[in-house]
Amino acid sequence: MSNIPKIVILGAGYGGILTALRLQKELNYNEADVTLVNKHDYHYITTHLHMPAAGTDKAENARVSISKLIDEFKIDFVKSTVVQIRTQDKKVILEDGTLSYDYLVIGVGGEPETFGIPGMNEYAMNIRSINSVRLIREHIEYQFARYKREPHRTDYLTFVVGGAGFTGIEFVGELADRVPELCKQFDVDRQLVKIINVEAAPTALPGFDPELVEYAMQVLTKKGVTFRIGTAIKECTPDGVIVGDGEEIRSATVIWAAGVRGNRLVDEAGFETMRGRVKVDETLRAPGHDNIYVIGDNSLMFNPEGRPYPPTAQIAMQQGVTCAHNLVASIRNQPLRKFEFKNKGTVASLGKGEAIGLAFGKTYRGRTAAWLKKLIDLRYLFIIGGIPLVLRKGKFF
Amino acid sequence: MSNIPKIVILGAGYGGILTALRLQKELNYNEADVTLVNKHDYHYITTHLHMPAAGTDKAENARVSISKLIDEFKIDFVKSTVVQIRTQDKKVILEDGTLSYDYLVIGVGGEPETFGIPGMNEYAMNIRSINSVRLIREHIEYQFARYKREPHRTDYLTFVVGGAGFTGIEFVGELADRVPELCKQFDVDRQLVKIINVEAAPTALPGFDPELVEYAMQVLTKKGVTFRIGTAIKECTPDGVIVGDGEEIRSATVIWAAGVRGNRLVDEAGFETMRGRVKVDETLRAPGHDNIYVIGDNSLMFNPEGRPYPPTAQIAMQQGVTCAHNLVASIRNQPLRKFEFKNKGTVASLGKGEAIGLAFGKTYRGRTAAWLKKLIDLRYLFIIGGIPLVLRKGKFF
C-alpha cells in the first residue's frame, strides 16, 4: 500500500471541503489515500455566522457535520488540531498524533487581525467560528439580563462593532433586527440600546459602489445603527473602547470584525509569508514546495491589477476546485492548471429583507438583493451537500 | 370625594393580588378608593420561577400583566417602587411620588436571607423575580459558550445551588433536565457538567415525609445532581464556594436558594419585626395599627403548635382573601374575621414528570405528583385570571 500517494488536507473550511469533495469525485479507486484533518467534526458556513452571532438564526443552521459531506469510505477524517507543519519531514504534528503526507493542502483558515490595538485580543469577541458566535449571542443576551438587575449600567446595552467591512456590516444588520425582540423579551426600552459601528477607513464596505454604500448606511441607520466612519479604535478596555482623540465609548460588548490575517501555523512552518499568508504560485503551490498547496485565507494571490484578492469564501471555493484538479494531475503526471478567479458577484446582507449586491455586472439593493443573497447561500449548500443538505439546512427562508 | 376611604395595597405578589381581586369583587361602587402599587407592571408566579431560571420554560409564562388581572375602572394601579412607609403621616413614599392612605396593606414580599455568609450578596444569584431568573438563565447559557472558548475552565460547567429546600430542589430538578439539551446545543460532554446541591441542614426538604425525601434524592441523583447534605457554605467567592472545613468548590455559578427573610421596608417603618417580618394579630393587622394589614412574606404568624408558618404562596393567598374581607368589614363597621390557615397540601417538582407531594392527607410521588403540581398551577391561574388566563399561560403541559 505504501506506493499509493498520501494526500493530507488541513482544514475543512470552504477551501478544504471543496478540495476533499472534488478529490472524492475525481480520484479513482486506490489512486491516493486522502485524509481530511479538522479541529471540529463539522464544517461551518462562515458567511452565515453573523446570524447566529446576533441570535437571528440557530448556530445549528450554520454548520454541517463532516460525515454528512464526505464519503468516509473514500476519505479518512481525523478530528484534531494542527500543532505544527514540518515540511522537511513531510509530517504534520497534531495535538494527539502525527500524519505523514506526500501531498499537503493547507487550508486552516485565518485568524483575527487586531493590528496591535491594545486590549483587542483580551476584551473583544470575534465572528470566527461556531463557538465564537455562540459566545457572542449568549454574551449579548446576558447583557440584557444583567442590565435589568443594574439599571444604571447602560454600558450593558451599548454594543460596539469594530469594522464596517463585510462582516461588521452584516452583523450590525442582524443585531439591529434582533434588538427589538430582546427589548421585548427583557422589558428594555429600545431607546437605551446603542449599536455603534466604528470604522477607521474613510468609508464603509470598501469595494462597493458608493451609491450602494450610501443605501446600506441609510437602511442600517434607520434600523438604529450609529456609524462612526473614519474613526479609529485606539484601545479596547474592560470598560469599552477608546476612539479617535481619546473619547471613551463605554460598552460591555465589543465585537472586532475589522480584519483577518493568515495563520501563525504557516508563519512557523518556514514559508515566506505576509501576515500569515503564503504568496502561492499560479498553480496554488507554495514556492519551493511542489507538493504543498495553500488555499483560502492562508494563501495570498494578486489580481491582474496587482492588488491582493480579499480572503473570501468565493475565492477559497474556487481554489479548492483548482487544488483538487492539480493534485489529481500531479498524481497522473498531467500538466497543472493555473488558477483564475471568476468573480460571481458579491452580496452583503443588511438584515431581514435588505441587502446590497454586485453581480452579473449589475447592482442590486433591497428585497431583490436579499433574495440573491439567499440564492447564493442555497447554491453553496447544494454544491457541498446536494438537495438533502439544502432541505435540511436551507431553512433560513 | 375625600370622605371615601383610601386603601393602598403595596405589592402585587400572591397576597397583594388576591387582596386586590377580592376588594374589586366585594366593594360597592364608591365605597373605597383602592390603589395597587407594584414595582413592575406584572405579577409573577413565584412558584413557577425555577423553570425559566433553568431555561425549561419561558419567563413569559411565569408572569401576567397586572392590567389583565385587575379592573382599572375599579382599582388604580401605580407602577413604582416603595421607598418608605410613614405610618404616623399615613403616607407611602414612592420612588417618584407619594400616596396617602386610610388603610394600608403591606405585601412587598421578602428578600433573600444570606445569614451573613461572606460574599453571598455579591457573587450569588437568587431565584426571586422575573429579572433575576432571566439573569440566571442567561448566565448559565453563557457559561456553556464560555467553556467552549476556554476548555480548561471546567468551573464554568459546575453549578452550585445553595439550599435543598423547596426552591433549591425544584431548581436542580429543572436544571438537570436542561443540561442534556445545553450539552447538545454547545457540544459539551455531559460528564463534565456538575450540579451540586449544598444544604447545611441534616436533610433535604425539611417538613416532608423522610420516605418522600429519600425518593426525591434518588430521582435527582439519577438525573445527575450531587447532594452535599449537612454541609454548610462558609463563603461565596468570585471563584466558587468554600464549604465545611474549608474545601473549595470551584464554580462560576452559585445560586442561593436557602433562605427568605422579610423586608427592610417593614423594619424601617418602625414595626416590631423578626427578620423583616411583622408579627401580626389574628386579623392580620400590625400590632398598634388598626388600619395596617401585613400579609405574605412580610407577616409572621404561628401555627397552633407555636411554630411560625413558612413563607409560602398558599398562605399569602389565603391571607389576601382574609385581608380583603377585613378591609371591607372595617369600612362597613362589621366585625373582623380571624385568619385560619387551611393546608391544601404541598407538591415539590423534581423536573419533568417527577414530583413528590403531600395532599388530602396522602403522599404522592412520580407522575401522579407531577400532575398534581400542574393542577395546582392551573388552579392558581384560574383563581387570578379565570379561563382566559389558563388558556394563555397554562401552556406548561
Coordinates of N, CA, C and O in Angstrom, one line a residue, chain A residues 125-187:
Chain A
M125 N -14.6 40.2 21.2 CA -15.0 38.9 20.6 C -15.0 39.0 19.1 O -15.0 40.0 18.5
N126 N -14.9 37.8 18.5 CA -14.8 37.7 17.0 C -15.8 36.8 16.4 O -16.2 35.8 17.0
I127 N -16.2 37.2 15.2 CA -17.2 36.3 14.5 C -16.4 35.4 13.6 O -16.2 35.7 12.5
R128 N -15.9 34.3 14.2 CA -15.0 33.5 13.5 C -15.3 32.0 13.5 O -14.7 31.2 12.7
S129 N -16.2 31.5 14.4 CA -16.4 30.1 14.4 C -17.8 29.9 15.1 O -18.4 30.8 15.7
I130 N -18.2 28.6 15.1 CA -19.5 28.3 15.8 C -19.3 28.6 17.3 O -20.2 29.3 17.9
N131 N -18.2 28.2 17.9 CA -18.0 28.5 19.3 C -18.0 30.0 19.6 O -18.6 30.5 20.6
S132 N -17.3 30.8 18.7 CA -17.2 32.2 19.0 C -18.6 32.9 18.8 O -18.9 33.8 19.5
V133 N -19.4 32.5 17.8 CA -20.7 33.2 17.7 C -21.7 32.7 18.7 O -22.5 33.6 19.1
R134 N -21.6 31.5 19.2 CA -22.4 31.1 20.3 C -22.1 32.0 21.6 O -23.0 32.4 22.3
L135 N -20.8 32.3 21.7 CA -20.3 33.1 22.8 C -20.9 34.5 22.7 O -21.4 35.1 23.6
I136 N -20.8 35.1 21.5 CA -21.4 36.4 21.2 C -22.9 36.5 21.5 O -23.3 37.3 22.2
R137 N -23.6 35.5 21.0 CA -25.0 35.5 21.2 C -25.4 35.5 22.7 O -26.2 36.2 23.2
E138 N -24.7 34.5 23.4 CA -25.0 34.4 24.8 C -24.6 35.6 25.6 O -25.3 36.1 26.5
H139 N -23.4 36.2 25.2 CA -22.9 37.4 25.8 C -23.9 38.5 25.7 O -24.2 39.2 26.7
I140 N -24.5 38.7 24.5 CA -25.4 39.8 24.3 C -26.7 39.6 25.1 O -27.1 40.5 25.8
E141 N -27.2 38.4 25.1 CA -28.5 38.2 25.8 C -28.2 38.4 27.3 O -29.0 38.9 28.1
Y142 N -27.0 37.9 27.8 CA -26.6 38.1 29.2 C -26.6 39.6 29.6 O -27.0 39.9 30.7
Q143 N -26.1 40.4 28.7 CA -26.1 41.9 29.0 C -27.5 42.4 29.2 O -27.7 43.3 30.1
F144 N -28.5 42.0 28.5 CA -29.8 42.5 28.7 C -30.3 42.0 30.1 O -30.9 42.8 30.8
A145 N -30.0 40.8 30.4 CA -30.4 40.3 31.7 C -29.7 41.0 32.9 O -30.3 41.4 33.9
R146 N -28.4 41.3 32.7 CA -27.6 42.0 33.7 C -28.2 43.4 33.8 O -28.2 43.9 35.0
Y147 N -28.5 44.1 32.7 CA -29.0 45.4 32.8 C -30.2 45.6 33.7 O -30.3 46.5 34.4
K148 N -31.1 44.6 33.6 CA -32.3 44.6 34.4 C -32.0 44.6 35.9 O -32.8 45.0 36.7
R149 N -30.9 44.0 36.3 CA -30.5 44.0 37.7 C -29.7 45.2 38.1 O -29.6 45.5 39.2
E150 N -29.1 45.9 37.1 CA -28.2 47.0 37.4 C -28.6 48.1 36.4 O -27.8 48.4 35.5
P151 N -29.8 48.8 36.6 CA -30.3 49.7 35.5 C -29.4 50.9 35.3 O -29.7 51.6 34.3
H152 N -28.5 51.2 36.2 CA -27.6 52.3 35.9 C -26.5 52.0 34.9 O -25.9 52.8 34.3
R153 N -26.3 50.6 34.6 CA -25.3 50.2 33.7 C -25.7 50.2 32.3 O -25.9 49.2 31.6
T154 N -25.9 51.4 31.7 CA -26.3 51.5 30.3 C -25.3 51.0 29.4 O -25.5 50.7 28.2
D155 N -24.0 50.9 29.9 CA -23.0 50.3 29.0 C -23.3 48.8 28.7 O -22.8 48.3 27.7
Y156 N -24.1 48.2 29.5 CA -24.5 46.8 29.1 C -25.3 46.8 27.8 O -25.5 45.8 27.2
L157 N -26.0 47.9 27.5 CA -26.8 48.0 26.4 C -26.2 48.7 25.2 O -26.8 49.0 24.2
T158 N -24.9 48.9 25.3 CA -24.1 49.5 24.2 C -23.3 48.5 23.5 O -22.5 47.8 24.2
F159 N -23.5 48.3 22.2 CA -22.8 47.2 21.5 C -21.9 47.9 20.5 O -22.4 48.6 19.6
V160 N -20.6 47.7 20.6 CA -19.6 48.3 19.7 C -19.1 47.3 18.7 O -18.7 46.2 19.2
V161 N -19.2 47.6 17.5 CA -18.7 46.7 16.4 C -17.6 47.4 15.7 O -17.8 48.5 15.1
G162 N -16.4 46.8 15.8 CA -15.2 47.4 15.2 C -15.1 46.9 13.7 O -15.0 45.7 13.5
G163 N -15.2 47.8 12.8 CA -15.1 47.4 11.4 C -16.4 47.4 10.7 O -17.4 46.9 11.1
A164 N -16.4 48.2 9.5 CA -17.7 48.3 8.7 C -17.4 47.6 7.4 O -17.8 48.1 6.3
G165 N -16.6 46.6 7.4 CA -16.4 45.8 6.2 C -17.6 44.8 6.1 O -18.7 45.0 6.7
F166 N -17.4 43.8 5.3 CA -18.5 42.8 5.1 C -19.1 42.2 6.4 O -20.3 42.3 6.6
T167 N -18.2 41.7 7.2 CA -18.7 41.0 8.4 C -19.3 42.0 9.4 O -20.4 41.7 9.9
G168 N -18.7 43.1 9.6 CA -19.2 44.1 10.5 C -20.6 44.6 10.1 O -21.5 44.7 10.9
I169 N -20.7 44.9 8.8 CA -22.0 45.4 8.3 C -23.1 44.4 8.4 O -24.2 44.6 8.8
E170 N -22.8 43.1 8.0 CA -23.8 42.1 8.0 C -24.2 41.8 9.5 O -25.4 41.6 9.8
F171 N -23.2 41.9 10.4 CA -23.6 41.6 11.8 C -24.4 42.8 12.4 O -25.4 42.5 13.0
V172 N -24.1 44.0 12.1 CA -24.9 45.1 12.7 C -26.3 45.0 12.1 O -27.3 45.3 12.8
G173 N -26.5 44.6 10.9 CA -27.8 44.5 10.3 C -28.6 43.5 11.0 O -29.8 43.7 11.4
E174 N -28.0 42.3 11.4 CA -28.8 41.3 12.1 C -29.1 41.7 13.5 O -30.1 41.5 14.1
L175 N -28.0 42.4 14.1 CA -28.2 42.8 15.5 C -29.3 43.8 15.7 O -30.1 43.7 16.6
A176 N -29.4 44.7 14.7 CA -30.4 45.7 14.7 C -31.8 45.1 14.6 O -32.8 45.5 15.2
D177 N -31.9 44.0 13.9 CA -33.1 43.2 13.8 C -33.5 42.5 15.1 O -34.6 42.3 15.4
R178 N -32.4 42.1 15.7 CA -32.7 41.3 16.9 C -33.0 42.1 18.1 O -33.8 41.7 19.0
V179 N -32.5 43.4 18.2 CA -32.6 44.2 19.4 C -34.1 44.4 19.8 O -34.4 44.3 21.0
P180 N -35.0 44.7 18.9 CA -36.4 44.9 19.3 C -37.0 43.6 20.0 O -37.7 43.8 21.0
E181 N -36.6 42.5 19.5 CA -37.0 41.2 20.2 C -36.5 41.1 21.6 O -37.2 40.7 22.5
L182 N -35.2 41.4 21.7 CA -34.5 41.3 23.0 C -35.1 42.3 24.0 O -35.4 42.0 25.1
C183 N -35.5 43.5 23.5 CA -36.1 44.6 24.3 C -37.4 44.1 24.8 O -37.8 44.3 26.0
K184 N -38.2 43.4 23.9 CA -39.5 42.9 24.3 C -39.3 41.8 25.4 O -39.9 41.8 26.4
Q185 N -38.4 40.9 25.1 CA -38.2 39.8 26.0 C -37.7 40.2 27.4 O -38.1 39.6 28.4
F186 N -36.9 41.2 27.4 CA -36.3 41.6 28.7 C -36.9 42.9 29.3 O -36.4 43.5 30.2
D187 N -38.0 43.4 28.7 CA -38.6 44.7 29.1 C -37.6 45.8 29.1 O -37.4 46.5 30.2

